[in-house]
Amino acid sequence: MTIVDLDRGILTGTRPSPAPTFLVSQAVGRADLDAYRALRRDVFVAEQGIFDRDDSDRVDDDPRSVVLVARATDGTLLGGVRLAPAVEGRDIGWWSGSRLAVSAAARTHAGIGAALVRAACARAEREGALRFDATVQAQNEGLFRRLGWTTLATLDVHGRPHVHMLWPIDRVQRLADATKAVLGSLLHDLGGAHGALGGAGFVGDDAAPVPGSDLLAACDAILPSMVERDPEWAGWCGVLVNLNDVSAMGASPVGLLDAVGARDASFARRILRGLRAASQAWGVPVIGGHTQLGVPASLSVTALGRTDRPVAGGGAAPGESLRLTADLGGQWRPGYTGSQWDSSSHRRSDELRALAGVVPSLHPTAAKDVSMTGVIGTTGMLAEASGCRAVLDVADVPMPPPHAATAGDWLTCFPGFAMVSAERTPARATLPGFVDTSVCGRLTEGRGVDLRWPDGLVTSAITGPVTGLGPTGKDWS
């Protein structure tokens, strides 16, 4: 909600009529909705004559739609706006705003319309929108542009000039910048030795080939705050993320190493309890490691896998298709809603072990395990490593049911098990029955990641390289 109280006299030295203090909040209950729709009829039917009798449409009947209203402190309705998913059926992260109305008596410089627009933008992002647009009467284009919107096209709607406008949402870019953007410059000095950073063709991959062998090694550390907060789950995830990294390169896991730090033996046992449970569930032994007590909580795990044909994360080329294969079963991990999808803790051991066969069955030209940058960010890493640009068809991306996860959260979370892969020809894979798979994009010339929506509009999610490591064939010497 937004509270606005403007005193323009402080800024201008004038004494205008008092600007109303007002509150923007969600309309709840029939009385609020009826009052908002009555205001719309006053504005769009009686005053402007855009509609003959009523301005109601299907969006009013969509149970997912949200109405925000501005009320004076005495309860008087001053304005309102609505927002809802733009397409019927599954919410794919495309929301639209509409029916912005401010009562004639409240159209002063109090900023009611602007406040409603800002509140709608914030609410759309909260609902998981990665695209938020609106069709706006032409005379209001200036207001929206001042608020940061961009104009896409001019339109004629109900015989009146309108503009199609877009609110920029940078959620994916911010996530990529916060988690991966520094890697290229940070790791550059490690690249001088032969085989460094995975070696030619494997720089930046999920796991690294061990020179002179058919072994791969992957190593991930768990956030210390997560180890402190949820040590058993941290232990489970230490195994999960590393086995996913090995599986992304088409390898079969053979063993795990762990490094555990804990304040005392009791806390260390909790971490090791999670490690042991995961080790047993996947059937991969912990073959060694290191444990230290009397220190802050910490955990890192290394996984070893074996394959004579490792799948690189950067082996794709322009013109190839992108595929997402994911286990959509499960739910948000308690305490991590929107960031960690738990698809593994309820699975049987045979199901978990079967996941190692997903990438070999797909025969991809490139593959990457979806990591902390989410589906879109990981797609960007595969594209960057392949020297390409990725275009994702959002409506084709496998997602959990809308009641379980918003599109924005799903596409930016750690999803438990999900693989982004590239292919020259359609895969004829035999996959575990509990995973979903779909071709959902394409690699082209260029860099970054774009999102293509059902109406054909393409928006930018990531404007350039994700990691700065560049194509896997880059010479780091």
Coordinates of C-alpha atoms in Angstrom, one line a residue, residues 5-394:
D5 CA 0.5 13.5 1.4
L6 CA 1.8 16.3 -0.7
D7 CA 2.4 19.8 0.5
R8 CA 3.3 21.7 -2.6
G9 CA 3.6 25.0 -0.7
I10 CA 6.9 23.9 0.8
L11 CA 8.3 23.5 -2.7
T12 CA 6.8 26.5 -4.5
G13 CA 6.0 29.1 -1.8
T14 CA 2.4 29.2 -3.0
R15 CA -0.7 28.2 -1.0
P16 CA -2.7 25.9 -3.3
S17 CA -5.9 24.2 -2.2
P18 CA -5.0 21.5 0.2
A19 CA -4.0 18.3 -1.5
P20 CA -5.9 15.3 -0.1
T21 CA -4.1 12.7 2.0
F22 CA -4.9 9.3 0.5
L23 CA -4.2 5.6 0.9
V24 CA -3.7 3.1 -1.9
S25 CA -4.7 -0.4 -0.9
Q26 CA -6.2 -3.5 -2.4
A27 CA -10.0 -3.5 -2.8
V28 CA -11.5 -6.2 -0.6
G29 CA -15.1 -7.2 -0.5
R30 CA -18.1 -6.5 -2.8
A31 CA -18.6 -3.0 -1.5
D32 CA -15.1 -1.9 -2.6
L33 CA -15.4 -3.5 -6.0
D34 CA -18.8 -2.1 -6.6
A35 CA -17.6 1.4 -5.8
Y36 CA -14.6 1.0 -8.1
R37 CA -16.8 -0.2 -11.0
A38 CA -19.3 2.7 -10.4
L39 CA -16.4 5.1 -10.7
R40 CA -15.3 3.5 -13.9
R41 CA -18.8 3.9 -15.4
D42 CA -18.8 7.6 -14.3
V43 CA -15.4 8.1 -16.1
F44 CA -15.5 5.8 -19.2
V45 CA -19.2 5.8 -19.9
A46 CA -20.9 8.9 -18.7
E47 CA -17.9 11.4 -18.9
Q48 CA -15.8 10.1 -21.8
G49 CA -18.3 8.1 -23.8
I50 CA -15.8 5.4 -24.7
F51 CA -18.4 2.7 -23.8
D52 CA -22.1 2.8 -24.5
R53 CA -23.5 1.4 -21.2
D54 CA -20.9 -0.6 -19.3
D55 CA -17.1 -1.0 -19.4
S56 CA -17.1 -4.5 -17.9
D57 CA -15.1 -7.3 -19.6
R58 CA -13.6 -10.7 -19.0
V59 CA -10.9 -9.3 -16.7
D60 CA -13.5 -8.4 -14.2
D61 CA -14.6 -12.0 -14.0
D62 CA -11.0 -13.4 -13.7
P63 CA -10.5 -14.5 -10.1
R64 CA -6.8 -13.7 -10.4
S65 CA -7.4 -10.0 -11.1
V66 CA -6.4 -7.4 -8.4
V67 CA -8.0 -4.1 -7.9
L68 CA -6.2 -1.3 -6.2
V69 CA -8.1 1.8 -4.9
A70 CA -7.1 5.2 -3.6
R71 CA -9.3 6.5 -0.7
A72 CA -9.2 9.8 1.2
T73 CA -8.8 9.6 4.9
D74 CA -12.5 10.0 5.3
G75 CA -13.1 6.9 3.1
T76 CA -14.1 8.7 -0.1
L77 CA -13.1 6.8 -3.2
L78 CA -10.7 8.9 -5.3
G79 CA -9.5 6.4 -7.9
G80 CA -8.7 2.9 -8.8
V81 CA -6.9 0.6 -11.2
R82 CA -6.9 -3.2 -11.9
L83 CA -4.2 -5.6 -13.0
A84 CA -4.4 -9.3 -14.0
P85 CA -2.6 -12.0 -16.1
A86 CA -2.8 -11.0 -19.7
V87 CA -3.7 -14.4 -21.0
E88 CA -6.3 -16.9 -20.0
G89 CA -5.2 -20.2 -18.6
R90 CA -1.8 -20.6 -17.0
D91 CA -0.2 -17.5 -15.7
I92 CA 3.1 -17.3 -17.6
G93 CA 4.4 -14.1 -16.0
W94 CA 2.7 -11.6 -18.3
W95 CA 0.4 -9.1 -16.5
S96 CA -1.5 -6.1 -17.8
G97 CA -2.9 -3.0 -16.1
S98 CA -6.2 -1.4 -17.1
R99 CA -9.2 0.7 -16.2
L100 CA -7.2 3.4 -14.4
A101 CA -9.8 5.9 -13.3
V102 CA -9.6 9.0 -11.0
S103 CA -12.7 10.9 -10.0
A104 CA -13.2 14.3 -11.6
A105 CA -13.2 16.0 -8.2
A106 CA -9.8 14.4 -7.3
R107 CA -7.9 15.3 -10.5
T108 CA -5.6 17.8 -8.9
H109 CA -1.8 17.7 -8.6
A110 CA -2.1 15.4 -5.7
G111 CA -0.7 12.6 -7.8
I112 CA -3.5 10.0 -7.3
G113 CA -3.1 8.6 -10.8
A114 CA 0.7 8.3 -10.5
A115 CA 0.4 6.7 -7.1
L116 CA -2.0 4.1 -8.5
V117 CA 0.3 3.3 -11.4
R118 CA 3.3 2.9 -9.1
A119 CA 1.3 0.7 -6.8
A120 CA 0.2 -1.5 -9.8
C121 CA 3.8 -1.9 -11.0
A122 CA 4.9 -3.0 -7.5
R123 CA 2.0 -5.4 -7.2
A124 CA 2.6 -6.9 -10.6
E125 CA 6.2 -7.7 -9.7
R126 CA 5.1 -9.1 -6.4
E127 CA 2.7 -11.4 -8.4
G128 CA 5.7 -12.8 -10.3
A129 CA 5.3 -10.7 -13.5
L130 CA 8.3 -10.5 -15.8
R131 CA 6.3 -8.4 -18.3
F132 CA 3.8 -5.7 -17.3
D133 CA 2.1 -3.6 -19.9
A134 CA -0.9 -1.4 -20.4
T135 CA -2.9 0.2 -23.2
V136 CA -3.2 3.9 -22.3
Q137 CA -5.2 6.8 -23.7
A138 CA -2.8 8.9 -25.7
Q139 CA -3.3 12.0 -23.4
N140 CA -1.9 10.0 -20.5
E141 CA 1.3 8.8 -22.3
G142 CA 3.3 11.7 -20.8
L143 CA 2.4 10.6 -17.2
F144 CA 3.5 7.0 -17.8
R145 CA 6.7 8.0 -19.5
R146 CA 7.6 10.2 -16.6
L147 CA 7.1 7.2 -14.4
G148 CA 9.5 5.2 -16.4
W149 CA 7.3 3.4 -18.9
T150 CA 8.3 3.0 -22.6
T151 CA 6.0 3.3 -25.6
L152 CA 5.7 0.2 -27.9
A153 CA 3.1 1.2 -30.4
T154 CA 0.2 3.6 -31.1
L155 CA -3.3 2.1 -31.4
D156 CA -6.9 3.0 -32.0
V157 CA -9.2 1.6 -29.3
H158 CA -12.9 2.2 -29.4
G159 CA -12.3 5.0 -31.9
R160 CA -9.8 6.8 -29.5
P161 CA -6.0 7.2 -29.9
H162 CA -4.2 4.9 -27.4
V163 CA -0.6 3.8 -26.9
H164 CA 0.7 0.4 -25.9
M165 CA 3.2 0.9 -23.0
L166 CA 5.6 -1.3 -21.1
W167 CA 6.9 -1.1 -17.6
P168 CA 10.6 -2.4 -17.5
I169 CA 11.1 -5.3 -15.1
D170 CA 14.8 -6.0 -14.4
R171 CA 14.3 -8.9 -11.9
V172 CA 16.4 -11.4 -13.9
Q173 CA 19.1 -8.9 -14.7
R174 CA 19.5 -8.0 -11.0
L175 CA 19.7 -11.6 -10.0
A176 CA 22.4 -12.4 -12.6
D177 CA 24.4 -9.3 -11.7
A178 CA 24.2 -10.2 -8.0
T179 CA 25.2 -13.8 -8.4
K180 CA 27.4 -14.3 -11.5
A181 CA 28.6 -11.1 -13.1
V182 CA 31.9 -10.9 -11.2
L183 CA 33.1 -14.4 -12.1
G184 CA 35.0 -13.4 -15.3
S185 CA 37.1 -10.8 -13.7
L186 CA 37.5 -12.6 -10.4
L187 CA 38.7 -15.9 -11.9
H188 CA 40.8 -14.5 -14.7
D189 CA 44.1 -14.9 -12.9
L190 CA 43.5 -18.6 -12.5
G191 CA 43.4 -19.2 -16.2
G192 CA 47.1 -19.2 -17.0
A193 CA 47.8 -22.9 -16.4
H194 CA 47.1 -25.8 -18.7
G195 CA 43.7 -27.2 -18.0
A196 CA 42.7 -24.3 -15.7
L197 CA 39.1 -23.5 -15.1
G198 CA 38.0 -26.8 -16.8
G199 CA 40.3 -26.5 -19.8
A200 CA 39.5 -25.6 -23.4
G201 CA 35.9 -26.3 -24.2
F202 CA 34.8 -26.6 -20.5
V203 CA 35.6 -23.2 -19.0
G204 CA 32.8 -22.3 -16.5
D205 CA 31.1 -25.7 -16.7
D206 CA 29.1 -27.3 -13.9
A207 CA 31.9 -29.8 -13.3
A208 CA 35.5 -30.0 -14.5
P209 CA 37.2 -32.9 -16.3
V210 CA 40.1 -34.3 -14.2
P211 CA 43.2 -34.3 -16.6
G212 CA 44.4 -37.7 -17.7
S213 CA 41.2 -39.5 -16.6
D214 CA 37.6 -40.1 -17.3
L215 CA 36.6 -38.4 -14.0
L216 CA 34.8 -35.2 -13.5
A217 CA 34.8 -33.1 -10.3
A218 CA 32.2 -30.6 -9.0
C219 CA 32.4 -28.5 -5.9
D220 CA 29.8 -26.3 -4.3
A221 CA 29.6 -24.5 -1.0
I222 CA 26.3 -24.0 0.8
L223 CA 25.6 -20.5 2.1
P224 CA 26.7 -20.2 5.7
S225 CA 23.5 -18.6 6.7
M226 CA 21.6 -21.6 5.4
V227 CA 23.9 -24.0 7.2
E228 CA 23.3 -22.2 10.4
R229 CA 19.6 -21.9 9.9
D230 CA 18.8 -25.4 8.6
P231 CA 21.8 -27.7 8.9
E232 CA 20.0 -31.0 7.9
W233 CA 18.6 -29.4 4.8
A234 CA 22.0 -27.8 4.0
G235 CA 23.6 -31.3 4.2
W236 CA 21.0 -32.7 1.8
C237 CA 21.4 -29.8 -0.6
G238 CA 25.2 -30.1 -0.5
V239 CA 24.8 -33.5 -2.1
L240 CA 21.9 -32.5 -4.4
V241 CA 23.6 -29.5 -6.1
N242 CA 26.8 -31.4 -6.7
L243 CA 25.2 -34.5 -8.1
N244 CA 23.2 -32.2 -10.4
D245 CA 26.4 -30.6 -11.6
V246 CA 27.9 -34.0 -12.4
S247 CA 24.7 -35.2 -14.1
A248 CA 24.6 -32.0 -16.2
M249 CA 27.7 -33.2 -18.0
G250 CA 26.4 -36.7 -18.6
A251 CA 28.4 -38.4 -15.9
S252 CA 27.5 -41.1 -13.4
P253 CA 28.4 -40.1 -9.8
V254 CA 30.9 -42.3 -8.0
G255 CA 31.7 -40.5 -4.7
L256 CA 31.5 -37.4 -2.5
L257 CA 33.9 -35.5 -0.3
D258 CA 32.7 -33.0 2.4
A259 CA 34.2 -30.2 4.4
V260 CA 32.2 -29.4 7.5
G261 CA 32.6 -26.5 10.0
A262 CA 30.5 -26.3 13.1
R263 CA 30.5 -24.7 16.5
D264 CA 30.3 -28.0 18.3
A265 CA 29.9 -31.8 17.7
S266 CA 26.1 -31.6 18.2
F267 CA 25.7 -29.1 15.4
A268 CA 28.1 -31.0 13.1
R269 CA 26.0 -34.2 13.6
R270 CA 23.0 -32.3 12.3
I271 CA 24.9 -31.3 9.1
L272 CA 26.2 -34.8 8.7
R273 CA 22.7 -36.3 9.2
G274 CA 21.5 -34.4 6.1
L275 CA 24.6 -35.5 4.2
R276 CA 24.1 -39.1 5.2
A277 CA 20.4 -39.1 4.2
A278 CA 21.2 -37.7 0.8
S279 CA 24.1 -40.0 0.3
Q280 CA 21.9 -43.0 1.0
A281 CA 19.0 -41.7 -1.1
W282 CA 21.2 -41.2 -4.2
G283 CA 23.3 -44.2 -3.5
V284 CA 26.6 -42.3 -3.7
P285 CA 29.0 -42.8 -0.8
V286 CA 30.9 -40.1 1.1
I287 CA 34.4 -41.3 0.6
G288 CA 36.2 -38.7 2.7
G289 CA 36.5 -35.1 3.8
H290 CA 37.3 -32.8 6.6
T291 CA 35.5 -31.7 9.8
Q292 CA 36.4 -28.8 12.1
L293 CA 34.7 -27.8 15.3
G294 CA 34.8 -24.5 17.2
V295 CA 34.3 -22.4 14.0
P296 CA 31.3 -20.8 12.3
A297 CA 28.9 -23.1 10.4
S298 CA 30.1 -24.0 6.9
L299 CA 29.7 -26.7 4.4
S300 CA 31.2 -27.5 1.0
V301 CA 30.8 -30.8 -0.9
T302 CA 32.7 -32.2 -3.9
A303 CA 31.3 -34.8 -6.2
L304 CA 33.2 -37.1 -8.5
G305 CA 31.6 -38.6 -11.6
R306 CA 32.7 -40.7 -14.5
T307 CA 32.2 -40.4 -18.2
D308 CA 34.3 -40.7 -21.3
R309 CA 32.1 -38.1 -23.2
P310 CA 31.5 -35.1 -21.0
V311 CA 28.8 -32.8 -22.2
A312 CA 30.0 -29.2 -22.3
G313 CA 27.9 -26.2 -21.2
G314 CA 29.1 -24.3 -24.2
G315 CA 28.9 -26.8 -27.1
A316 CA 25.9 -25.3 -28.8
A317 CA 25.6 -23.0 -31.9
P318 CA 23.1 -20.5 -33.4
G319 CA 20.0 -22.2 -34.8
E320 CA 19.8 -24.9 -32.2
S321 CA 16.8 -25.4 -30.0
L322 CA 16.7 -24.9 -26.3
R323 CA 15.0 -27.5 -24.0
L324 CA 14.1 -27.4 -20.3
T325 CA 13.8 -30.7 -18.5
A326 CA 12.6 -30.4 -14.9
D327 CA 11.0 -32.2 -12.0
L328 CA 8.0 -30.0 -11.3
G329 CA 6.8 -32.2 -8.4
G330 CA 7.1 -30.9 -4.9
Q331 CA 6.7 -27.5 -3.3
W332 CA 8.6 -24.6 -1.9
R333 CA 11.0 -25.5 0.9
P334 CA 9.5 -24.1 4.1
G335 CA 11.3 -20.8 4.9
Y336 CA 12.5 -20.5 1.3
T337 CA 9.3 -19.6 -0.6
G338 CA 10.2 -18.1 -4.0
S339 CA 13.8 -19.2 -3.9
Q340 CA 14.2 -22.9 -3.3
W341 CA 11.8 -25.5 -4.9
D342 CA 12.1 -28.9 -3.2
S343 CA 11.5 -31.6 -5.7
S344 CA 13.8 -34.2 -4.2
S345 CA 13.0 -34.8 -0.5
H346 CA 9.8 -36.8 -1.3
R347 CA 11.3 -38.9 -4.1
R348 CA 12.2 -42.5 -3.8
S349 CA 15.8 -43.5 -4.2
D350 CA 15.2 -45.2 -7.6
E351 CA 13.7 -41.9 -8.9
L352 CA 16.6 -39.8 -7.6
R353 CA 19.1 -42.2 -9.2
A354 CA 17.3 -42.1 -12.5
L355 CA 17.9 -38.4 -12.9
A356 CA 21.5 -39.1 -13.7
G357 CA 20.4 -40.6 -17.0
V358 CA 18.5 -37.5 -18.2
V359 CA 21.3 -35.7 -20.0
P360 CA 22.8 -38.8 -21.6
S361 CA 19.4 -39.8 -22.9
L362 CA 18.8 -36.3 -24.4
H363 CA 22.1 -36.4 -26.4
P364 CA 22.4 -32.6 -26.3
T365 CA 25.1 -30.4 -27.8
A366 CA 25.3 -28.5 -24.5
A367 CA 23.7 -28.7 -21.1
K368 CA 23.7 -26.9 -17.8
D369 CA 22.1 -27.6 -14.4
V370 CA 19.8 -24.7 -13.4
S371 CA 21.6 -23.0 -10.5
M372 CA 21.0 -19.9 -8.3
T373 CA 20.4 -17.7 -11.4
G374 CA 17.2 -19.7 -12.2
V375 CA 16.1 -21.0 -15.5
I376 CA 16.6 -17.7 -17.4
G377 CA 20.0 -16.9 -15.9
T378 CA 21.2 -20.5 -16.5
T379 CA 20.0 -20.3 -20.1
G380 CA 22.1 -17.1 -20.4
M381 CA 25.2 -19.0 -19.1
L382 CA 24.7 -21.7 -21.7
A383 CA 24.3 -19.1 -24.4
E384 CA 27.3 -17.1 -23.3
A385 CA 29.5 -20.3 -23.1
S386 CA 28.3 -21.1 -26.7
G387 CA 28.9 -17.6 -28.0
C388 CA 25.2 -17.1 -28.7
R389 CA 22.1 -15.2 -27.7
A390 CA 19.1 -17.1 -26.3
V391 CA 15.4 -16.5 -27.0
L392 CA 13.0 -18.2 -24.6
D393 CA 9.3 -18.8 -25.6
V394 CA 7.9 -18.2 -22.1

